[in-house]
């Protein structure tokens, strides 16, 4: 039954989309709610009928424009992986890697037959641990395999010398999404922990424990993770870049954790020799240090076994996949059923060898013309940003000069990487899906470690080409747009400009503004954490940011569950700034031209805002909404539309909203 719904929802969406393309307007008015007022609830006005008629497909916890596009991209990739798996490409070629990875993932019979066997070598290693030295060696070995025990470690740019890669260690080792899930006392959090304990017991029983053993093992894991959680920082605290920066000599690190040897750890992992390391959260590592002695070796072994099985579960036989799904997807996210196997396998192939797969995707779904059009749009967005910056009344000239300087040094990446790293030395075959997954993880992990002590390679990408997303890196001062998002409804090569500026223009503006949000504004033109503000201007900026934080903290997502204005601040500043820039850029693009006609009765300015609202058409299960509020820095879609627009006089003007309308915020927040 639910499968049936899935197909229907998909067809409706795709047919809506096709008709939108056929009309060449980039927007379909049949998705709007004519009974809603634009000035009362614009999200409802723009998407109401779509929201009413759309059911979240059973295999999803959220469904909207992003998902529709991601599905479409995956359909394109399906053809690529299936062709590759049906042909016999030479060993080591991209075609062979793609084809065999996908085929091994699809071979459920072999996976079922292997059962828990692929993990046996690892369990044997864990069983041999006799003392704290063995334990620390095992932690290092597990990190080499990508198993997220205890803490995270890897190379990334130095916050204060961003052209160099340094070694970083950060808090980790939990199995619930973040520390608040362990520490919050509310009823729902208690229920979640109870469900988690049940999940732990079920998994230990699948490993062969009897009920009593499973209970005591689950208890031990929970005890340890509670201690780690209590010593960890909450998501909102992790947003402070300076608090995460505690670079110290190895001697200092040894003093911080006398019971844990960083030297041995890094030797075991073949990390290039370093004299310094950044310890992201010293309090966390102090607690880890105490736990090295406090926790018995048998309990440590239980914890390591748990982290191994929990991270490997999705690659194992059905019983493990199902348990894992039931807790993480069904209970925590409200997803009713698993994705069809081929979708899971396309996503897994993209995750493992996405660079190779991405090249094929780009051939089918991205053109040089689209790239050229994006270049032009980005140029126009930067021009708009410069113009607005020049006119900002709250910022002094000294700070402005630095802001202009930063703006002029942004780098951009569009579509796909120009420089390919390849997969030399990676062995992928059809024997074992689990081992393919381990080996491809290992390659990425090794490469990351080998970057340490080297200059940052600016050609790298943090996302694969088919990804429906975009990002800004404050350390590299660059904006990146994978080909995956440069498709309708975000970017519609043949559609009305107003829609494009409202959709992809807003996204471009969003990413640029990240360079000037509450975090990005603390990094200079070279990507170093360094203030370029006068004290006076910084105070004014912080006051304006607080306005946005307070605005979003007032939004009640579910009964008594409010959005965190501080957790979502950077994203909300980026939306507000991004839309303002995109609107300005659109207006500039109209200069000296005859005014565009109304379409479906909507003015060009109104269509701009409809373009943005359409991008965020989405609905989610209550579970997914809750988990987004608790851990995601992005506001929920309804407020990503209504929040920024209610601050924009341009919006009120476009729709003729009265001063007392819901969509016109008193004391509007204005930053960029
Ligand atoms: Zn963002």
XYZ file of C-alpha atoms and ligand atoms in Angstrom:
673
model
C 0.000 0.000 0.000
C 2.627 2.472 0.976
C 4.664 1.483 -2.074
C 1.697 2.425 -4.199
C 1.544 5.872 -2.628
C 5.209 6.309 -3.302
C 4.754 5.778 -7.006
C 1.745 8.078 -7.206
C 3.489 10.917 -5.392
C 6.483 10.576 -7.630
C 4.436 10.647 -10.792
C 2.475 13.695 -9.742
C 5.613 15.573 -8.929
C 7.373 14.643 -12.091
C 4.385 15.518 -14.211
C 4.052 18.886 -12.499
C 7.655 19.498 -13.199
C 7.427 18.520 -16.855
C 4.512 20.844 -17.417
C 6.407 23.654 -15.711
C 9.256 23.110 -18.110
C 6.934 22.943 -21.078
C 5.431 26.297 -20.121
C 8.938 27.630 -19.927
C 8.001 29.824 -17.016
C 9.874 27.881 -14.403
C 6.893 28.104 -12.098
C 3.562 26.333 -11.930
C 0.679 28.292 -10.453
C -1.313 25.116 -9.845
C 0.885 24.470 -6.809
C -0.239 27.696 -5.132
C -3.033 28.149 -2.597
C -5.382 30.855 -3.829
C -7.186 30.977 -0.518
C -4.012 32.053 1.296
C -2.753 35.631 1.451
C 0.751 36.379 0.220
C 1.121 38.953 3.003
C -0.005 36.531 5.722
C 1.869 33.313 4.960
C 3.834 33.408 1.751
C 5.042 29.825 2.027
C 1.428 28.664 2.103
C 0.438 31.082 -0.661
C 3.173 29.814 -2.991
C 3.054 26.099 -2.172
C -0.255 25.429 -0.419
C -1.913 23.213 -3.022
C 1.271 21.255 -3.512
C 1.531 20.777 0.263
C -2.070 19.640 0.463
C -1.819 17.154 -2.389
C 1.611 15.762 -1.686
C 2.264 12.834 0.581
C 5.748 12.164 1.828
C 6.765 8.949 0.051
C 7.155 6.063 2.490
C 10.900 5.784 1.893
C 11.497 9.411 2.857
C 11.296 11.478 6.017
C 11.140 14.718 4.060
C 10.006 15.464 0.577
C 10.373 18.577 -1.519
C 12.146 20.245 -4.408
C 15.562 19.077 -3.179
C 14.418 15.459 -3.012
C 12.658 15.529 -6.366
C 15.811 16.807 -7.989
C 18.017 14.346 -6.098
C 15.770 11.513 -7.289
C 16.039 12.729 -10.826
C 19.801 12.881 -10.567
C 19.791 9.366 -9.165
C 17.697 8.165 -12.080
C 20.369 9.528 -14.406
C 23.058 7.807 -12.343
C 21.109 4.558 -12.373
C 21.626 4.283 -16.094
C 25.349 4.939 -15.670
C 25.899 2.355 -12.928
C 23.783 -0.282 -14.629
C 25.598 0.134 -17.926
C 28.905 -0.051 -16.099
C 27.922 -3.161 -14.178
C 26.764 -4.888 -17.381
C 29.959 -4.161 -19.287
C 33.351 -5.671 -18.656
C 35.624 -2.662 -18.359
C 39.357 -3.168 -17.754
C 40.401 -3.457 -14.102
C 41.184 -0.093 -12.530
C 39.202 1.972 -15.028
C 36.398 4.197 -13.766
C 33.867 1.969 -15.511
C 35.109 -1.100 -13.661
C 35.152 0.653 -10.278
C 31.641 2.003 -10.743
C 30.225 -1.219 -12.174
C 31.728 -3.569 -9.601
C 30.978 -1.353 -6.629
C 27.345 -1.096 -7.634
C 27.109 -4.809 -8.494
C 28.585 -5.861 -5.140
C 26.056 -3.660 -3.356
C 23.187 -5.132 -5.370
C 24.281 -8.715 -4.691
C 22.047 -9.223 -1.680
C 22.384 -13.008 -1.855
C 26.151 -12.823 -1.326
C 25.735 -10.226 1.419
C 23.173 -12.436 3.152
C 25.389 -15.462 2.893
C 28.402 -13.615 4.321
C 26.353 -12.508 7.339
C 28.630 -11.243 10.088
C 31.731 -12.950 8.661
C 33.303 -9.821 7.120
C 33.613 -8.402 10.634
C 35.347 -11.401 12.184
C 38.919 -10.179 11.616
C 37.996 -6.982 13.442
C 36.299 -8.772 16.323
C 39.401 -10.943 16.654
C 41.597 -7.852 16.921
C 39.329 -6.423 19.608
C 39.295 -9.697 21.532
C 43.074 -9.663 21.749
C 43.204 -6.352 23.639
C 44.883 -6.952 27.008
C 45.941 -3.539 28.230
C 45.667 0.174 27.629
C 48.456 0.153 25.023
C 46.615 -2.496 22.995
C 43.427 -0.503 23.391
C 44.953 2.682 22.025
C 46.501 0.819 19.146
C 43.119 -0.697 18.331
C 41.467 2.726 18.390
C 44.034 3.929 15.841
C 43.494 0.851 13.650
C 39.742 1.327 13.736
C 40.146 4.963 12.747
C 42.117 3.767 9.731
C 39.023 1.796 8.724
C 36.701 4.734 9.238
C 35.024 3.343 12.355
C 34.114 6.389 14.445
C 35.246 5.268 17.902
C 35.823 7.764 20.694
C 37.008 10.840 18.794
C 37.641 12.177 15.317
C 41.052 12.819 13.791
C 42.162 14.176 10.433
C 43.830 16.889 8.424
C 42.206 20.243 7.710
C 43.376 23.816 7.153
C 44.841 25.693 10.101
C 42.287 28.263 11.235
C 44.967 30.917 11.604
C 47.217 29.843 8.742
C 44.660 28.599 6.281
C 47.056 27.687 3.482
C 48.485 24.807 5.544
C 46.876 21.517 6.564
C 47.337 20.572 10.210
C 46.325 17.629 12.401
C 43.007 18.043 14.210
C 41.379 15.970 16.921
C 37.738 16.523 17.820
C 35.045 15.151 20.100
C 33.121 12.095 18.929
C 32.363 8.505 19.826
C 28.590 8.886 20.260
C 25.847 6.942 18.489
C 22.945 9.349 18.955
C 23.003 12.435 16.700
C 24.572 14.816 19.234
C 25.319 15.287 22.921
C 21.956 16.889 23.724
C 20.223 13.583 22.995
C 22.076 12.149 25.994
C 21.832 15.090 28.358
C 18.361 16.604 27.794
C 15.897 15.745 30.535
C 12.613 16.209 28.670
C 10.218 13.327 28.184
C 10.897 12.846 24.491
C 14.658 12.692 25.056
C 14.153 10.104 27.784
C 12.026 8.058 25.434
C 14.704 8.341 22.748
C 17.351 7.035 25.132
C 15.098 4.136 26.099
C 14.604 3.271 22.410
C 18.336 3.549 21.912
C 18.992 1.081 24.749
C 16.552 -1.298 23.108
C 18.388 -0.903 19.813
C 21.696 -1.631 21.551
C 20.258 -4.797 23.103
C 18.805 -5.970 19.788
C 22.104 -5.518 18.013
C 24.087 -7.329 20.699
C 21.616 -10.191 20.483
C 22.126 -10.321 16.731
C 25.817 -10.692 17.505
C 25.006 -13.778 19.543
C 24.523 -12.415 23.069
C 21.797 -13.909 25.227
C 19.322 -11.491 26.779
C 21.289 -11.010 29.971
C 24.583 -10.410 28.164
C 22.940 -8.022 25.736
C 21.495 -6.072 28.644
C 24.812 -5.683 30.404
C 26.673 -4.823 27.197
C 24.065 -2.228 26.280
C 24.369 -0.774 29.760
C 28.161 -0.500 29.482
C 27.975 1.272 26.115
C 25.353 3.698 27.362
C 27.391 4.497 30.486
C 30.444 5.296 28.401
C 28.594 7.376 25.872
C 26.877 9.318 28.656
C 30.293 10.258 29.996
C 31.530 11.270 26.556
C 28.344 13.265 25.960
C 28.608 15.095 29.259
C 32.125 16.181 28.322
C 31.097 17.170 24.777
C 30.024 20.516 23.398
C 26.466 21.031 22.147
C 25.854 21.832 18.443
C 25.323 25.521 19.136
C 28.620 25.734 21.073
C 30.454 24.037 18.218
C 29.613 26.997 15.992
C 32.247 29.160 17.693
C 35.391 28.774 15.542
C 37.735 30.161 18.186
C 36.487 27.741 20.837
C 37.414 24.895 18.481
C 40.928 26.222 18.015
C 43.380 24.980 20.621
C 46.553 24.302 18.716
C 49.256 22.951 20.972
C 52.627 21.249 20.869
C 52.749 17.483 21.242
C 54.246 18.033 24.703
C 51.235 20.095 25.708
C 48.903 17.502 24.229
C 50.716 14.834 26.247
C 50.133 16.884 29.384
C 46.449 17.204 28.532
C 46.049 13.434 28.094
C 48.860 11.681 30.009
C 47.006 8.359 29.703
C 46.689 8.572 25.937
C 49.744 8.685 23.695
C 49.260 10.893 20.651
C 52.700 9.867 19.435
C 51.811 6.181 19.376
C 48.417 6.932 17.933
C 49.870 8.898 15.030
C 52.628 6.351 14.452
C 50.083 3.552 14.202
C 48.171 5.608 11.667
C 51.282 6.634 9.677
C 50.490 10.305 10.142
C 53.298 12.521 8.786
C 55.486 13.749 11.655
C 53.997 16.821 13.283
C 55.064 19.038 16.150
C 51.624 20.506 16.803
C 48.030 19.364 16.914
C 44.731 21.201 17.230
C 42.640 19.782 20.047
C 39.097 20.871 19.226
C 37.565 20.359 22.663
C 40.118 20.025 25.495
C 37.428 19.204 28.097
C 36.310 16.244 26.064
C 39.840 14.888 25.811
C 40.404 15.393 29.538
C 37.434 13.134 30.182
C 38.663 10.638 27.601
C 41.986 10.622 29.417
C 40.291 9.796 32.718
C 38.216 7.102 31.063
C 41.361 5.379 29.784
C 42.063 4.381 33.380
C 38.522 4.356 34.831
C 36.927 2.002 32.366
C 37.849 -1.658 32.482
C 39.363 -3.350 29.438
C 36.320 -5.666 29.010
C 34.055 -2.599 28.941
C 36.269 -0.895 26.388
C 36.075 -4.011 24.232
C 32.299 -3.929 24.443
C 32.287 -0.299 23.355
C 34.606 -0.983 20.407
C 32.517 -3.970 19.327
C 29.455 -1.773 19.456
C 30.962 1.039 17.394
C 32.129 -1.503 14.828
C 28.791 -3.235 14.398
C 26.823 -0.011 14.424
C 28.917 1.605 11.720
C 29.097 -1.556 9.577
C 25.402 -2.458 9.871
C 24.242 -0.820 6.609
C 26.736 -2.962 4.648
C 25.791 -6.230 6.347
C 22.977 -8.752 6.040
C 19.310 -7.849 6.216
C 18.860 -8.416 9.954
C 21.477 -5.746 10.718
C 20.290 -3.389 7.996
C 16.735 -3.636 9.352
C 17.654 -2.993 12.991
C 19.757 -0.030 11.969
C 16.960 1.324 9.786
C 14.343 0.821 12.485
C 16.202 2.967 14.940
C 17.901 5.664 12.877
C 15.451 6.098 10.022
C 12.129 4.890 11.350
C 12.236 6.000 14.974
C 14.485 9.070 14.745
C 13.349 10.326 11.320
C 9.864 8.889 10.815
C 10.753 7.124 7.550
C 8.307 4.282 6.998
C 10.213 2.017 4.693
C 13.648 1.527 3.222
C 14.674 2.905 -0.139
C 14.672 0.419 -2.991
C 18.004 -1.366 -3.004
C 19.167 0.222 -6.250
C 18.705 3.718 -4.816
C 20.712 2.823 -1.739
C 23.406 1.388 -3.997
C 23.549 4.398 -6.317
C 23.940 6.639 -3.262
C 26.617 4.327 -1.834
C 28.511 4.317 -5.144
C 28.347 8.111 -5.274
C 29.657 8.277 -1.708
C 32.520 5.875 -2.383
C 33.685 6.800 -5.891
C 31.731 9.947 -6.582
C 34.430 11.644 -8.606
C 34.314 8.906 -11.259
C 30.541 8.690 -11.209
C 30.279 12.471 -11.289
C 32.108 12.705 -14.601
C 29.497 10.503 -16.226
C 26.715 12.496 -14.598
C 28.107 15.761 -15.879
C 28.257 14.422 -19.444
C 24.545 13.741 -19.289
C 23.244 16.613 -17.200
C 25.486 19.652 -17.492
C 26.497 21.744 -20.480
C 29.175 24.381 -21.088
C 26.308 26.794 -21.795
C 24.878 26.168 -18.343
C 28.294 26.781 -16.834
C 28.680 30.050 -18.744
C 25.237 31.192 -17.585
C 26.172 30.393 -13.985
C 29.399 32.400 -14.321
C 27.332 35.341 -15.482
C 24.794 35.003 -12.672
C 27.573 34.788 -10.092
C 29.228 37.900 -11.583
C 25.926 39.726 -11.266
C 25.468 38.614 -7.665
C 28.946 39.849 -6.741
C 28.244 43.170 -8.464
C 25.033 43.490 -6.451
C 26.874 42.677 -3.219
C 29.494 45.348 -3.983
C 26.821 47.905 -4.721
C 24.919 47.226 -1.507
C 28.093 47.155 0.536
C 28.970 50.615 -0.756
C 25.586 51.912 0.385
C 25.429 50.201 3.807
C 24.670 52.944 6.309
C 25.668 51.132 9.490
C 29.220 50.174 8.493
C 32.184 52.560 8.620
C 34.616 53.080 5.747
C 37.539 51.239 7.374
C 35.556 48.035 7.757
C 33.995 48.483 4.329
C 37.410 48.620 2.725
C 38.242 45.229 4.233
C 34.856 43.808 3.254
C 35.411 44.903 -0.356
C 38.807 43.281 -0.226
C 37.363 39.998 1.009
C 34.623 40.119 -1.605
C 37.176 40.559 -4.384
C 39.140 37.455 -3.379
C 36.291 34.910 -3.400
C 37.003 31.842 -5.534
C 34.271 29.930 -7.298
C 33.782 26.368 -8.477
C 30.960 25.410 -10.796
C 29.660 22.031 -11.918
C 32.529 19.602 -11.400
C 36.221 19.516 -10.452
C 38.661 20.503 -13.184
C 41.423 18.495 -11.559
C 40.704 14.835 -10.947
C 42.465 12.832 -8.268
C 41.498 9.428 -9.619
C 41.436 6.189 -7.645
C 44.867 4.761 -8.274
C 45.496 1.722 -6.110
C 41.860 1.242 -5.093
C 40.755 -2.352 -5.408
C 37.059 -2.832 -6.088
C 35.666 -6.232 -7.043
C 32.434 -8.191 -6.902
C 33.470 -10.425 -4.005
C 32.427 -8.387 -1.003
C 30.399 -5.212 -0.722
C 31.623 -4.727 2.817
C 35.287 -4.901 1.795
C 34.716 -2.546 -1.137
C 33.216 -0.066 1.271
C 36.114 -0.487 3.731
C 38.779 -0.092 1.030
C 37.246 3.009 -0.509
C 36.895 4.597 2.950
C 40.493 3.691 3.694
C 41.727 5.395 0.553
C 39.951 8.653 1.446
C 41.157 8.484 5.038
C 44.770 7.800 4.045
C 44.737 10.623 1.536
C 43.410 12.983 4.162
C 46.169 12.030 6.607
C 48.848 12.407 3.957
C 47.686 15.997 3.407
C 48.853 16.932 6.905
C 51.875 19.270 6.908
C 51.260 20.144 3.278
C 49.890 23.297 1.666
C 46.130 23.194 1.108
C 45.196 21.836 -2.312
C 42.709 24.369 -3.615
C 41.491 22.167 -6.455
C 39.629 19.779 -4.130
C 35.879 19.577 -3.853
C 33.886 18.851 -0.707
C 30.873 17.505 -2.628
C 30.437 15.167 -5.588
C 29.050 16.610 -8.861
C 25.555 14.995 -8.633
C 24.933 16.454 -5.152
C 21.889 18.733 -4.810
C 23.570 21.255 -2.573
C 26.166 24.028 -2.536
C 28.671 25.325 0.000
C 30.943 28.103 1.139
C 34.273 27.419 2.810
C 35.479 30.212 5.082
C 38.990 28.721 5.195
C 39.300 28.673 1.410
C 37.009 31.658 0.875
C 35.293 29.852 -1.976
C 31.753 29.144 -3.150
C 31.012 25.784 -4.759
C 28.024 24.731 -6.875
C 27.921 21.066 -7.963
C 26.187 20.260 -11.260
C 23.535 18.423 -9.232
C 21.896 21.654 -8.044
C 22.247 23.453 -11.376
C 19.016 21.898 -12.636
C 15.331 22.901 -12.467
C 13.693 24.154 -10.317
C 16.860 25.787 -8.926
C 18.388 26.662 -12.237
C 16.258 26.517 -15.334
C 18.267 27.472 -18.343
C 15.234 28.298 -20.448
C 12.964 29.819 -17.802
C 11.968 33.332 -16.863
C 14.896 35.297 -15.382
C 12.842 36.392 -12.385
C 12.445 32.764 -11.317
C 16.129 31.993 -11.831
C 17.242 34.995 -9.791
C 14.813 34.040 -7.020
C 15.928 30.394 -7.031
C 19.584 29.797 -7.958
C 20.300 33.530 -7.560
C 19.135 33.270 -3.959
C 21.307 30.183 -3.489
C 24.379 31.948 -4.923
C 23.705 34.984 -2.737
C 23.276 32.657 0.239
C 26.703 31.099 -0.277
C 28.411 34.463 -0.808
C 26.764 35.846 2.328
C 28.168 32.927 4.348
C 31.480 34.735 3.961
C 29.874 37.548 5.975
C 27.656 35.686 8.438
C 28.290 35.402 12.196
C 31.112 32.908 11.574
C 32.371 33.731 8.075
C 32.743 37.410 8.972
C 35.467 36.395 11.427
C 37.668 35.114 8.592
C 39.656 37.415 6.352
C 40.239 37.448 2.593
C 42.898 34.720 2.872
C 40.610 32.478 4.903
C 42.402 33.133 8.180
C 40.584 33.599 11.446
C 41.420 37.265 11.882
C 39.241 40.235 12.645
C 39.032 42.898 9.960
C 36.352 44.887 11.759
C 36.512 48.039 13.848
C 35.112 47.339 17.320
C 32.287 49.747 16.708
C 31.188 48.068 13.470
C 31.496 44.618 14.992
C 29.122 45.612 17.782
C 26.637 46.929 15.238
C 26.875 43.703 13.253
C 26.382 41.589 16.375
C 23.284 43.603 17.313
C 21.827 43.046 13.864
C 22.645 39.350 14.032
C 20.906 39.148 17.409
C 17.790 40.559 15.750
C 17.802 37.582 13.346
C 18.520 35.107 16.154
C 15.587 36.419 18.209
C 13.298 36.315 15.199
C 13.958 32.642 14.515
C 13.898 31.629 18.179
C 10.271 32.747 18.233
C 9.191 30.141 15.661
C 7.409 27.159 17.227
C 8.005 24.151 14.972
C 6.128 21.531 16.975
C 4.176 22.091 20.200
C 6.695 23.578 22.647
C 9.605 22.892 20.314
C 11.119 26.196 19.205
C 13.778 26.736 16.620
C 17.198 27.713 17.972
C 17.951 31.178 16.650
C 21.619 30.825 17.594
C 22.113 27.401 16.005
C 20.522 28.555 12.746
C 21.950 32.082 12.775
C 24.577 31.677 10.053
C 22.118 30.082 7.641
C 19.437 32.673 8.318
C 21.831 35.568 7.828
C 22.879 33.885 4.574
C 19.257 33.559 3.388
C 18.424 37.161 4.233
C 21.597 38.551 2.676
C 21.440 36.176 -0.271
C 17.899 37.113 -1.225
C 18.649 40.799 -0.858
C 21.643 40.447 -3.205
C 19.726 38.320 -5.683
C 16.880 40.823 -5.746
C 19.291 43.700 -6.311
C 21.046 41.723 -9.056
C 17.736 41.015 -10.755
C 16.773 44.685 -10.671
C 20.147 45.610 -12.143
C 19.678 43.063 -14.924
C 16.483 44.856 -15.954
C 18.110 48.275 -16.272
C 17.875 49.772 -19.737
C 15.562 47.029 -20.972
C 11.823 47.092 -21.570
C 10.031 45.947 -18.443
C 9.155 42.197 -18.609
C 5.492 41.339 -19.013
C 3.426 39.970 -16.179
C 3.085 36.184 -16.294
C -0.058 34.542 -14.910
C -0.860 37.937 -13.432
C 2.393 38.143 -11.466
C 4.852 40.988 -11.820
C 8.551 40.193 -12.338
C 9.257 41.140 -8.696
C 6.508 38.843 -7.444
C 7.849 35.995 -9.568
C 11.281 36.486 -8.036
C 9.868 35.665 -4.599
C 7.790 32.789 -5.981
C 11.020 31.332 -7.381
C 12.560 31.265 -3.897
C 9.427 29.842 -2.287
C 9.243 27.066 -4.862
C 12.770 25.921 -4.063
C 11.719 25.386 -0.441
C 8.456 23.573 -1.128
C 8.867 20.651 1.243
C 7.196 18.709 3.973
C 8.670 16.481 6.631
C 7.572 13.968 9.238
C 7.325 15.363 12.798
C 10.323 13.180 13.690
C 12.420 14.694 10.911
C 11.349 18.206 11.904
C 12.311 17.513 15.472
C 15.716 16.136 14.573
C 16.348 19.117 12.312
C 15.539 21.533 15.129
C 17.806 19.640 17.538
C 20.869 19.427 15.368
C 20.694 21.103 11.987
C 21.931 24.661 11.459
C 19.277 25.221 8.760
C 15.842 26.580 9.626
C 12.840 24.585 8.441
C 11.623 25.340 4.898
C 8.504 27.302 5.882
C 10.652 29.747 7.825
C 13.412 29.885 5.260
C 10.733 31.502 3.126
C 8.668 33.519 5.591
C 11.585 34.474 7.866
C 13.794 36.410 5.450
C 10.937 37.738 3.299
C 9.216 39.312 6.302
C 12.393 41.361 6.833
C 12.532 42.575 3.244
C 10.833 45.848 2.287
C 11.266 44.664 -1.325
C 8.861 41.821 -0.609
C 6.261 44.018 1.088
C 6.423 46.378 -1.852
C 6.142 43.621 -4.474
C 2.942 42.273 -2.929
C 1.597 45.542 -1.525
C 1.617 44.226 2.057
C 0.313 46.534 4.762
C 2.544 47.457 7.675
C 0.569 45.279 10.097
C 0.713 42.135 7.929
C 2.201 38.909 9.258
C 4.770 39.015 6.465
C 5.992 42.488 7.467
C 8.119 42.185 10.584
C 8.018 45.144 12.939
C 11.591 46.324 13.495
C 12.802 44.330 10.524
C 16.255 42.766 10.776
C 18.540 44.192 8.117
C 22.194 43.301 7.794
C 23.608 43.140 4.309
Zn 24.197 27.660 4.013
